[in-house]
Amino acid sequence: MSEPNEIRAEEILSALDSEQREVALAVRGPVCVIAGAGTGKTRAITHRIAYASAIGVMNPQKVLALTFTARAAGEMRTRLRALGFPTVAARTIHSAALKQLLYFWPGVFGGRTPNLLTTKTGFITEAIDRAGLTGTIASTSRELLRDVASEIEWAKVSMIAPSDYMEEAKGRSERNRINSGQIAQVFDAYQTLMRQEHTVDFEDVLLLTTAMLEQEREVRERVHDQYRYFTIDEYQDISPLQQRLINAWLGNREEICVVGDPAQTIYSFAGASPVFLNNFTKRFPEAQVIRLTTGYRSTPEIIFTANSILRSGEMGQEIVALNAHGERPVVTEYKDEASEVAGVISEIKKLTSQGVAASDIAVLARTNSQLNALAKGCIAQGIAYQLRDNERFFDRSDVRDFLKGVRQASVIPAEGMYWLDELRALSQPFITSAVTDGVTALLHLARELDADSSFSPKTLRTYLREVEDRAEQNNPPVMPVTTLATLHAAKGLEWEQVFLVGVNEGTLPTHDSVADEERRLFYVGITRAKRHLALSYRQNPSRFLREAGLLVS
């Protein structure tokens, strides 16, 4: 008779296809998994952890599974719990680093722990003033503030000091609305302000944790004993600073499994680099390399379009379609943006009238300004929507002000009032429209948590902890409405019906110098669609439409 563990292990493997099974059976590192869009990478790596734990190769309590968003980490925890291994630590890189930094802070750094800055807006506004640039930089412009924040983040994850910024930033085209000299001045003032206020941002968390592990032998040994097996998702998006931290966690051991797709590298502007994924076998010559190629998300017609882009750009491995056939992607030409917005909204109304759930529909665009036009059109037509754009959800003024009130109320809750009723009362001054504001989304999240038996204790304080965890990785709550998203914000998500708008030269790609990265962005947009894909352009179609075989010359 088989031992219980043997039976359990076979059950874990039985849920996998042959490629995923190969991943699960590769229980000893180093392992590199190249996973195309929609090929079941999360299933493969969680089953690998579960299988290795079931047969005794891994101790699940000494596994650290890392990914980039709180949503993705939560999905990994849910799957591992369902497989019988609830003790596996599945976290974002930032949250894992923060937990270690706060734990060891008293002994290593001494004094009180620093404040954690969840949004840079206020500090950057003050830094602009301190740098004497208030009249030069429009500090009230959200777009410009976002540009400055992004450049500071890029510099810090690339481990570039303010004094070296101007030299290192030569040739960067992403933030050309502000010159590098001004950004260097603001960066320097920002760092000084952070030190004075005893505050750290998320990039500092990575820097300080890395330095702590590298310089403190006792801390390093304790962390190495705690975590012996590493799984890292979305490895194509690792920054130099994150890789340095991973090196510190791993030490000279080789129990590491990385998962990624070079074709989905879309954050180079933010410091991410596929070089660590592409060079994995140079660092680990004995590594097993396994490829996931079976596409479970999209129809063959959508996958054929995606594969055409892969071939045209020599971007990586093609996906093999498994699902039943569907409709060929549709391309529509419009004369201008107004007619494109009207046309897409008309199609959305038609779909919902036919019974398609609003939450199954997404409109994806390259820029925030395109989303703004779409949002106005949705409001005019009474279409409820949720915005996922390049602006951090938790940076919005209504969200910040509302959460400030929640923090105050969580210290002294209203006597005799249930936490959800108190939250509703706190929200009333902020709600302006049921289809647009962020506070409505936060209330929806609260209702979901209240119905979740694992959310305990049910208090404002535990709700606030959940929200702050989401703020850390810009993981806004999801509402059952139509989604309007930038292509960057759509990464990792999927919908039944996707409208990809503004596929024009000058918009996607923005210009020739970034065409390769924009092509990968286009590929990501296409592969978000499961069953229906509609693309549109205005007068001057993008070269990508021809590369995808959707337009003839």
mmCIF file of C-alpha atoms in Angstrom, residues 67-396:
data_model
loop_
_atom_site.group_PDB
_atom_site.id
_atom_site.type_symbol
_atom_site.label_atom_id
_atom_site.label_comp_id
_atom_site.label_asym_id
_atom_site.label_seq_id
_atom_site.Cartn_x
_atom_site.Cartn_y
_atom_site.Cartn_z
ATOM 1 C CA THR A 67 6.503 38.051 -6.922
ATOM 2 C CA PHE A 68 5.802 41.673 -7.804
ATOM 3 C CA THR A 69 2.257 42.470 -6.689
ATOM 4 C CA ALA A 70 0.246 41.796 -3.564
ATOM 5 C CA ARG A 71 -2.482 40.388 -5.809
ATOM 6 C CA ALA A 72 -0.110 37.824 -7.344
ATOM 7 C CA ALA A 73 1.338 36.920 -3.936
ATOM 8 C CA GLY A 74 -2.188 36.414 -2.603
ATOM 9 C CA GLU A 75 -3.007 34.147 -5.536
ATOM 10 C CA MET A 76 0.079 32.029 -4.790
ATOM 11 C CA ARG A 77 -0.872 31.737 -1.120
ATOM 12 C CA THR A 78 -4.431 30.726 -2.043
ATOM 13 C CA ARG A 79 -3.210 27.983 -4.384
ATOM 14 C CA LEU A 80 -0.626 26.666 -1.931
ATOM 15 C CA ARG A 81 -3.230 26.580 0.827
ATOM 16 C CA ALA A 82 -5.558 24.589 -1.447
ATOM 17 C CA LEU A 83 -2.689 22.157 -2.114
ATOM 18 C CA GLY A 84 -2.231 21.640 1.616
ATOM 19 C CA PHE A 85 0.747 23.910 2.299
ATOM 20 C CA PRO A 86 -0.537 27.066 4.022
ATOM 21 C CA THR A 87 2.768 27.807 5.782
ATOM 22 C CA VAL A 88 4.704 28.728 2.627
ATOM 23 C CA ALA A 89 5.736 32.403 2.661
ATOM 24 C CA ALA A 90 4.521 33.957 -0.619
ATOM 25 C CA ARG A 91 5.226 37.678 -0.644
ATOM 26 C CA THR A 92 6.207 40.604 -2.780
ATOM 27 C CA ILE A 93 9.920 41.372 -2.769
ATOM 28 C CA HIS A 94 9.197 44.662 -0.996
ATOM 29 C CA SER A 95 7.052 43.138 1.744
ATOM 30 C CA ALA A 96 9.593 40.380 2.437
ATOM 31 C CA ALA A 97 12.366 42.972 2.693
ATOM 32 C CA LEU A 98 10.269 45.271 4.891
ATOM 33 C CA LYS A 99 9.405 42.486 7.306
ATOM 34 C CA GLN A 100 13.077 41.593 7.751
ATOM 35 C CA LEU A 101 14.180 45.231 8.022
ATOM 36 C CA LEU A 102 11.661 46.073 10.754
ATOM 37 C CA TYR A 103 12.440 42.882 12.683
ATOM 38 C CA PHE A 104 16.196 43.460 12.786
ATOM 39 C CA TRP A 105 16.127 47.273 12.949
ATOM 40 C CA PRO A 106 16.504 47.687 16.758
ATOM 41 C CA GLY A 107 19.577 45.471 16.921
ATOM 42 C CA VAL A 108 21.268 46.630 13.724
ATOM 43 C CA PHE A 109 20.426 50.326 13.394
ATOM 44 C CA GLY A 110 19.122 51.210 16.860
ATOM 45 C CA GLY A 111 16.506 53.780 17.769
ATOM 46 C CA ARG A 112 12.934 53.870 16.592
ATOM 47 C CA THR A 113 12.036 52.381 13.254
ATOM 48 C CA PRO A 114 11.638 54.902 10.424
ATOM 49 C CA ASN A 115 8.339 56.003 8.958
ATOM 50 C CA LEU A 116 7.451 54.304 5.677
ATOM 51 C CA LEU A 117 6.534 56.651 2.836
ATOM 52 C CA THR A 118 3.733 55.072 0.792
ATOM 53 C CA THR A 119 3.416 57.990 -1.631
ATOM 54 C CA LYS A 120 6.177 60.368 -2.776
ATOM 55 C CA THR A 121 3.933 63.236 -3.894
ATOM 56 C CA GLY A 122 4.134 65.382 -0.771
ATOM 57 C CA PHE A 123 7.856 64.919 -0.265
ATOM 58 C CA ILE A 124 8.630 65.643 -3.925
ATOM 59 C CA THR A 125 6.542 68.831 -3.822
ATOM 60 C CA GLU A 126 8.542 69.955 -0.770
ATOM 61 C CA ALA A 127 11.827 68.917 -2.463
ATOM 62 C CA ILE A 128 10.971 71.013 -5.528
ATOM 63 C CA ASP A 129 10.455 74.013 -3.237
ATOM 64 C CA ARG A 130 13.711 73.362 -1.356
ATOM 65 C CA ALA A 131 15.587 73.084 -4.656
ATOM 66 C CA GLY A 132 14.284 76.530 -5.623
ATOM 67 C CA LEU A 133 12.450 75.153 -8.662
ATOM 68 C CA THR A 134 8.841 75.911 -7.726
ATOM 69 C CA GLY A 135 8.577 78.519 -10.458
ATOM 70 C CA THR A 136 10.293 76.267 -12.998
ATOM 71 C CA ILE A 137 8.534 72.963 -12.346
ATOM 72 C CA ALA A 138 4.751 73.052 -12.119
ATOM 73 C CA SER A 139 4.602 71.200 -8.808
ATOM 74 C CA THR A 140 0.816 71.067 -8.950
ATOM 75 C CA SER A 141 0.895 69.022 -12.159
ATOM 76 C CA ARG A 142 0.237 65.384 -11.307
ATOM 77 C CA GLU A 143 1.896 64.275 -14.554
ATOM 78 C CA LEU A 144 5.128 66.140 -13.806
ATOM 79 C CA LEU A 145 5.192 64.962 -10.196
ATOM 80 C CA ARG A 146 4.716 61.413 -11.446
ATOM 81 C CA ASP A 147 7.583 61.887 -13.914
ATOM 82 C CA VAL A 148 9.912 63.087 -11.161
ATOM 83 C CA ALA A 149 8.875 60.232 -8.857
ATOM 84 C CA SER A 150 9.499 57.690 -11.616
ATOM 85 C CA GLU A 151 12.957 59.081 -12.320
ATOM 86 C CA ILE A 152 13.892 58.987 -8.633
ATOM 87 C CA GLU A 153 12.654 55.407 -8.416
ATOM 88 C CA TRP A 154 14.620 54.455 -11.552
ATOM 89 C CA ALA A 155 17.797 55.980 -10.127
ATOM 90 C CA LYS A 156 17.434 54.275 -6.759
ATOM 91 C CA VAL A 157 16.706 50.772 -8.113
ATOM 92 C CA SER A 158 19.642 51.281 -10.498
ATOM 93 C CA MET A 159 21.735 52.274 -7.452
ATOM 94 C CA ILE A 160 22.558 55.734 -8.815
ATOM 95 C CA ALA A 161 23.278 58.583 -6.386
ATOM 96 C CA PRO A 162 21.895 62.113 -6.980
ATOM 97 C CA SER A 163 25.410 63.344 -7.820
ATOM 98 C CA ASP A 164 25.679 60.762 -10.633
ATOM 99 C CA TYR A 165 22.148 61.113 -11.979
ATOM 100 C CA MET A 166 22.840 63.549 -14.827
ATOM 101 C CA GLU A 167 25.623 61.409 -16.294
ATOM 102 C CA GLU A 168 23.767 58.104 -15.911
ATOM 103 C CA ALA A 169 20.497 59.492 -17.277
ATOM 104 C CA LYS A 170 21.962 60.554 -20.626
ATOM 105 C CA GLY A 171 19.928 59.167 -23.481
ATOM 106 C CA ARG A 172 16.834 58.415 -21.426
ATOM 107 C CA SER A 173 13.787 59.594 -23.363
ATOM 108 C CA GLU A 174 11.029 58.650 -20.909
ATOM 109 C CA ARG A 175 11.003 61.869 -18.876
ATOM 110 C CA ASN A 176 11.917 64.604 -21.359
ATOM 111 C CA ARG A 177 9.441 67.158 -19.958
ATOM 112 C CA ILE A 178 11.934 67.956 -17.188
ATOM 113 C CA ASN A 179 15.665 68.221 -17.777
ATOM 114 C CA SER A 180 18.082 65.936 -15.943
ATOM 115 C CA GLY A 181 19.729 68.807 -14.070
ATOM 116 C CA GLN A 182 16.439 69.776 -12.437
ATOM 117 C CA ILE A 183 15.643 66.173 -11.541
ATOM 118 C CA ALA A 184 19.109 65.782 -9.986
ATOM 119 C CA GLN A 185 18.462 68.845 -7.803
ATOM 120 C CA VAL A 186 15.043 67.573 -6.706
ATOM 121 C CA PHE A 187 16.458 64.076 -6.110
ATOM 122 C CA ASP A 188 19.165 65.467 -3.818
ATOM 123 C CA ALA A 189 16.665 67.615 -1.890
ATOM 124 C CA TYR A 190 14.287 64.646 -1.624
ATOM 125 C CA GLN A 191 16.990 62.451 -0.086
ATOM 126 C CA THR A 192 17.935 65.164 2.404
ATOM 127 C CA LEU A 193 14.284 65.629 3.395
ATOM 128 C CA MET A 194 13.866 61.869 3.900
ATOM 129 C CA ARG A 195 16.825 61.760 6.290
ATOM 130 C CA GLN A 196 15.590 64.773 8.241
ATOM 131 C CA GLU A 197 12.107 63.295 8.627
ATOM 132 C CA HIS A 198 13.448 59.821 9.554
ATOM 133 C CA THR A 199 11.477 58.372 6.661
ATOM 134 C CA VAL A 200 12.197 55.677 4.082
ATOM 135 C CA ASP A 201 10.522 54.864 0.791
ATOM 136 C CA PHE A 202 10.142 51.412 -0.775
ATOM 137 C CA GLU A 203 13.439 51.702 -2.650
ATOM 138 C CA ASP A 204 15.197 52.512 0.642
ATOM 139 C CA VAL A 205 13.667 49.380 2.151
ATOM 140 C CA LEU A 206 15.428 47.296 -0.518
ATOM 141 C CA LEU A 207 18.704 49.210 -0.134
ATOM 142 C CA LEU A 208 18.770 48.998 3.656
ATOM 143 C CA THR A 209 17.773 45.328 3.787
ATOM 144 C CA THR A 210 20.462 44.469 1.237
ATOM 145 C CA ALA A 211 23.122 46.390 3.147
ATOM 146 C CA MET A 212 22.029 44.783 6.413
ATOM 147 C CA LEU A 213 22.353 41.271 4.986
ATOM 148 C CA GLU A 214 25.684 42.013 3.319
ATOM 149 C CA GLN A 215 27.305 43.650 6.349
ATOM 150 C CA GLU A 216 25.774 41.890 9.364
ATOM 151 C CA ARG A 217 26.912 38.275 9.567
ATOM 152 C CA GLU A 218 24.538 37.274 12.357
ATOM 153 C CA VAL A 219 21.528 38.690 10.522
ATOM 154 C CA ARG A 220 22.614 37.024 7.292
ATOM 155 C CA GLU A 221 23.001 33.621 8.956
ATOM 156 C CA ARG A 222 19.600 33.834 10.621
ATOM 157 C CA VAL A 223 17.874 34.788 7.364
ATOM 158 C CA HIS A 224 19.741 32.052 5.473
ATOM 159 C CA ASP A 225 18.537 29.536 8.034
ATOM 160 C CA GLN A 226 14.951 30.806 7.780
ATOM 161 C CA TYR A 227 14.754 30.675 3.971
ATOM 162 C CA ARG A 228 16.529 27.944 2.020
ATOM 163 C CA TYR A 229 14.385 27.543 -1.109
ATOM 164 C CA PHE A 230 13.522 30.448 -3.401
ATOM 165 C CA THR A 231 10.971 30.855 -6.188
ATOM 166 C CA ILE A 232 10.916 34.158 -8.070
ATOM 167 C CA ASP A 233 8.104 35.021 -10.474
ATOM 168 C CA GLU A 234 8.193 37.684 -13.241
ATOM 169 C CA TYR A 235 11.979 37.436 -13.264
ATOM 170 C CA GLN A 236 12.226 39.449 -16.476
ATOM 171 C CA ASP A 237 11.200 42.522 -14.458
ATOM 172 C CA ILE A 238 13.966 42.330 -11.839
ATOM 173 C CA SER A 239 15.939 45.541 -11.254
ATOM 174 C CA PRO A 240 19.657 45.636 -10.397
ATOM 175 C CA LEU A 241 18.836 46.488 -6.787
ATOM 176 C CA GLN A 242 16.330 43.639 -6.479
ATOM 177 C CA GLN A 243 18.869 41.219 -7.950
ATOM 178 C CA ARG A 244 21.438 42.358 -5.401
ATOM 179 C CA LEU A 245 18.942 41.663 -2.610
ATOM 180 C CA ILE A 246 18.123 38.239 -4.087
ATOM 181 C CA ASN A 247 21.868 37.480 -4.150
ATOM 182 C CA ALA A 248 22.071 38.400 -0.461
ATOM 183 C CA TRP A 249 19.122 36.116 0.363
ATOM 184 C CA LEU A 250 20.481 33.222 -1.663
ATOM 185 C CA GLY A 251 24.135 33.396 -0.650
ATOM 186 C CA ASN A 252 26.244 30.663 -2.237
ATOM 187 C CA ARG A 253 23.336 28.217 -2.423
ATOM 188 C CA GLU A 254 21.588 27.118 -5.621
ATOM 189 C CA GLU A 255 18.055 26.287 -4.463
ATOM 190 C CA ILE A 256 16.419 28.862 -6.709
ATOM 191 C CA CYS A 257 13.681 28.624 -9.347
ATOM 192 C CA VAL A 258 13.043 31.661 -11.546
ATOM 193 C CA VAL A 259 10.098 32.159 -13.886
ATOM 194 C CA GLY A 260 9.767 34.748 -16.616
ATOM 195 C CA ASP A 261 9.130 35.675 -20.222
ATOM 196 C CA PRO A 262 11.536 37.990 -22.101
ATOM 197 C CA ALA A 263 8.682 38.931 -24.455
ATOM 198 C CA GLN A 264 6.872 40.587 -21.551
ATOM 199 C CA THR A 265 9.708 42.895 -20.454
ATOM 200 C CA ILE A 266 7.872 46.230 -20.392
ATOM 201 C CA TYR A 267 9.412 48.036 -17.423
ATOM 202 C CA SER A 268 12.900 48.840 -18.739
ATOM 203 C CA PHE A 269 12.099 52.551 -18.254
ATOM 204 C CA ALA A 270 11.688 51.818 -14.521
ATOM 205 C CA GLY A 271 15.011 50.003 -14.169
ATOM 206 C CA ALA A 272 13.849 46.437 -14.866
ATOM 207 C CA SER A 273 16.141 44.324 -17.001
ATOM 208 C CA PRO A 274 15.717 40.908 -18.674
ATOM 209 C CA VAL A 275 19.487 40.431 -18.487
ATOM 210 C CA PHE A 276 19.210 38.483 -15.226
ATOM 211 C CA LEU A 277 16.740 36.037 -16.772
ATOM 212 C CA ASN A 278 18.639 35.789 -20.044
ATOM 213 C CA ASN A 279 21.960 35.217 -18.266
ATOM 214 C CA PHE A 280 20.656 32.785 -15.649
ATOM 215 C CA THR A 281 22.378 29.804 -17.257
ATOM 216 C CA LYS A 282 25.666 31.708 -17.368
ATOM 217 C CA ARG A 283 25.515 32.153 -13.614
ATOM 218 C CA PHE A 284 24.208 28.612 -13.095
ATOM 219 C CA PRO A 285 25.604 26.441 -15.952
ATOM 220 C CA GLU A 286 23.944 23.313 -14.520
ATOM 221 C CA ALA A 287 20.487 24.912 -14.380
ATOM 222 C CA GLN A 288 17.497 23.068 -15.796
ATOM 223 C CA VAL A 289 15.688 25.188 -18.387
ATOM 224 C CA ILE A 290 12.016 24.317 -18.937
ATOM 225 C CA ARG A 291 9.671 26.031 -21.370
ATOM 226 C CA LEU A 292 5.908 26.369 -20.980
ATOM 227 C CA THR A 293 4.354 26.803 -24.418
ATOM 228 C CA THR A 294 0.742 25.592 -24.172
ATOM 229 C CA GLY A 295 -1.644 28.548 -24.176
ATOM 230 C CA TYR A 296 -4.658 28.149 -21.893
ATOM 231 C CA ARG A 297 -5.898 31.743 -21.818
ATOM 232 C CA SER A 298 -6.706 32.793 -25.373
ATOM 233 C CA THR A 299 -8.331 31.426 -28.506
ATOM 234 C CA PRO A 300 -6.117 30.151 -31.370
ATOM 235 C CA GLU A 301 -6.964 33.274 -33.368
ATOM 236 C CA ILE A 302 -5.653 35.590 -30.637
ATOM 237 C CA ILE A 303 -2.597 33.392 -30.050
ATOM 238 C CA PHE A 304 -1.854 33.385 -33.805
ATOM 239 C CA THR A 305 -1.824 37.193 -33.699
ATOM 240 C CA ALA A 306 0.467 37.191 -30.650
ATOM 241 C CA ASN A 307 2.827 34.686 -32.282
ATOM 242 C CA SER A 308 3.066 36.888 -35.372
ATOM 243 C CA ILE A 309 4.328 39.733 -33.168
ATOM 244 C CA LEU A 310 6.819 37.389 -31.481
ATOM 245 C CA ARG A 311 8.221 36.300 -34.842
ATOM 246 C CA SER A 312 8.378 39.816 -36.238
ATOM 247 C CA GLY A 313 10.294 41.154 -33.263
ATOM 248 C CA GLU A 314 12.317 37.975 -32.590
ATOM 249 C CA MET A 315 11.051 38.279 -29.047
ATOM 250 C CA GLY A 316 10.870 34.713 -27.806
ATOM 251 C CA GLN A 317 9.120 31.382 -27.980
ATOM 252 C CA GLU A 318 5.726 30.991 -29.617
ATOM 253 C CA ILE A 319 2.646 29.706 -27.825
ATOM 254 C CA VAL A 320 0.725 26.607 -28.889
ATOM 255 C CA ALA A 321 -3.045 27.187 -28.918
ATOM 256 C CA LEU A 322 -5.150 24.693 -26.969
ATOM 257 C CA ASN A 323 -8.611 26.287 -26.688
ATOM 258 C CA ALA A 324 -11.476 25.997 -29.149
ATOM 259 C CA HIS A 325 -11.494 28.371 -32.101
ATOM 260 C CA GLY A 326 -13.133 31.772 -31.796
ATOM 261 C CA GLU A 327 -13.455 34.980 -33.735
ATOM 262 C CA ARG A 328 -10.577 36.581 -35.586
ATOM 263 C CA PRO A 329 -9.406 39.858 -33.977
ATOM 264 C CA VAL A 330 -11.246 42.840 -35.437
ATOM 265 C CA VAL A 331 -9.503 46.039 -36.567
ATOM 266 C CA THR A 332 -11.465 49.287 -36.959
ATOM 267 C CA GLU A 333 -10.321 52.637 -38.339
ATOM 268 C CA TYR A 334 -11.709 55.880 -36.920
ATOM 269 C CA LYS A 335 -11.230 59.426 -38.171
ATOM 270 C CA ASP A 336 -10.357 60.913 -34.770
ATOM 271 C CA GLU A 337 -10.254 60.211 -31.031
ATOM 272 C CA ALA A 338 -13.832 61.344 -30.403
ATOM 273 C CA SER A 339 -15.248 58.910 -32.941
ATOM 274 C CA GLU A 340 -13.023 56.122 -31.579
ATOM 275 C CA VAL A 341 -14.289 56.713 -28.046
ATOM 276 C CA ALA A 342 -17.900 56.807 -29.236
ATOM 277 C CA GLY A 343 -17.423 53.630 -31.255
ATOM 278 C CA VAL A 344 -15.848 51.654 -28.429
ATOM 279 C CA ILE A 345 -18.457 52.777 -25.899
ATOM 280 C CA SER A 346 -21.207 51.795 -28.328
ATOM 281 C CA GLU A 347 -19.679 48.307 -28.579
ATOM 282 C CA ILE A 348 -19.453 48.029 -24.781
ATOM 283 C CA LYS A 349 -23.135 48.930 -24.414
ATOM 284 C CA LYS A 350 -24.024 46.361 -27.050
ATOM 285 C CA LEU A 351 -22.063 43.637 -25.258
ATOM 286 C CA THR A 352 -23.590 44.361 -21.854
ATOM 287 C CA SER A 353 -27.084 44.445 -23.379
ATOM 288 C CA GLN A 354 -26.373 40.953 -24.690
ATOM 289 C CA GLY A 355 -25.593 39.726 -21.180
ATOM 290 C CA VAL A 356 -21.795 40.057 -21.108
ATOM 291 C CA ALA A 357 -20.671 40.927 -17.585
ATOM 292 C CA ALA A 358 -19.123 44.399 -17.348
ATOM 293 C CA SER A 359 -16.228 42.944 -15.342
ATOM 294 C CA ASP A 360 -15.330 40.775 -18.352
ATOM 295 C CA ILE A 361 -14.659 43.851 -20.506
ATOM 296 C CA ALA A 362 -11.515 46.001 -20.601
ATOM 297 C CA VAL A 363 -10.367 48.923 -22.722
ATOM 298 C CA LEU A 364 -6.582 49.179 -22.909
ATOM 299 C CA ALA A 365 -4.617 52.226 -24.041
ATOM 300 C CA ARG A 366 -1.018 53.361 -24.203
ATOM 301 C CA THR A 367 -1.397 56.638 -22.274
ATOM 302 C CA ASN A 368 -3.294 58.181 -19.387
ATOM 303 C CA SER A 369 -4.697 60.914 -21.640
ATOM 304 C CA GLN A 370 -6.423 58.288 -23.790
ATOM 305 C CA LEU A 371 -8.022 56.829 -20.674
ATOM 306 C CA ASN A 372 -9.232 60.268 -19.595
ATOM 307 C CA ALA A 373 -11.124 60.664 -22.863
ATOM 308 C CA LEU A 374 -12.627 57.195 -22.472
ATOM 309 C CA ALA A 375 -13.605 57.919 -18.866
ATOM 310 C CA LYS A 376 -15.479 61.067 -19.907
ATOM 311 C CA GLY A 377 -17.308 59.069 -22.553
ATOM 312 C CA CYS A 378 -18.280 56.393 -20.024
ATOM 313 C CA ILE A 379 -19.612 59.008 -17.602
ATOM 314 C CA ALA A 380 -21.661 60.621 -20.364
ATOM 315 C CA GLN A 381 -23.208 57.261 -21.231
ATOM 316 C CA GLY A 382 -23.690 56.082 -17.625
ATOM 317 C CA ILE A 383 -21.187 53.216 -17.920
ATOM 318 C CA ALA A 384 -19.650 52.230 -14.587
ATOM 319 C CA TYR A 385 -15.891 51.758 -14.866
ATOM 320 C CA GLN A 386 -12.702 51.347 -12.902
ATOM 321 C CA LEU A 387 -9.527 53.150 -13.876
ATOM 322 C CA ARG A 388 -6.152 51.401 -13.747
ATOM 323 C CA ASP A 389 -3.583 53.882 -14.990
ATOM 324 C CA ASN A 390 0.014 54.967 -14.506
ATOM 325 C CA GLU A 391 -0.990 57.146 -11.579
ATOM 326 C CA ARG A 392 -0.850 55.205 -8.360
ATOM 327 C CA PHE A 393 -4.388 54.610 -7.117
ATOM 328 C CA PHE A 394 -3.293 55.304 -3.557
ATOM 329 C CA ASP A 395 -1.796 58.667 -4.578
ATOM 330 C CA ARG A 396 -5.210 60.096 -5.498
#
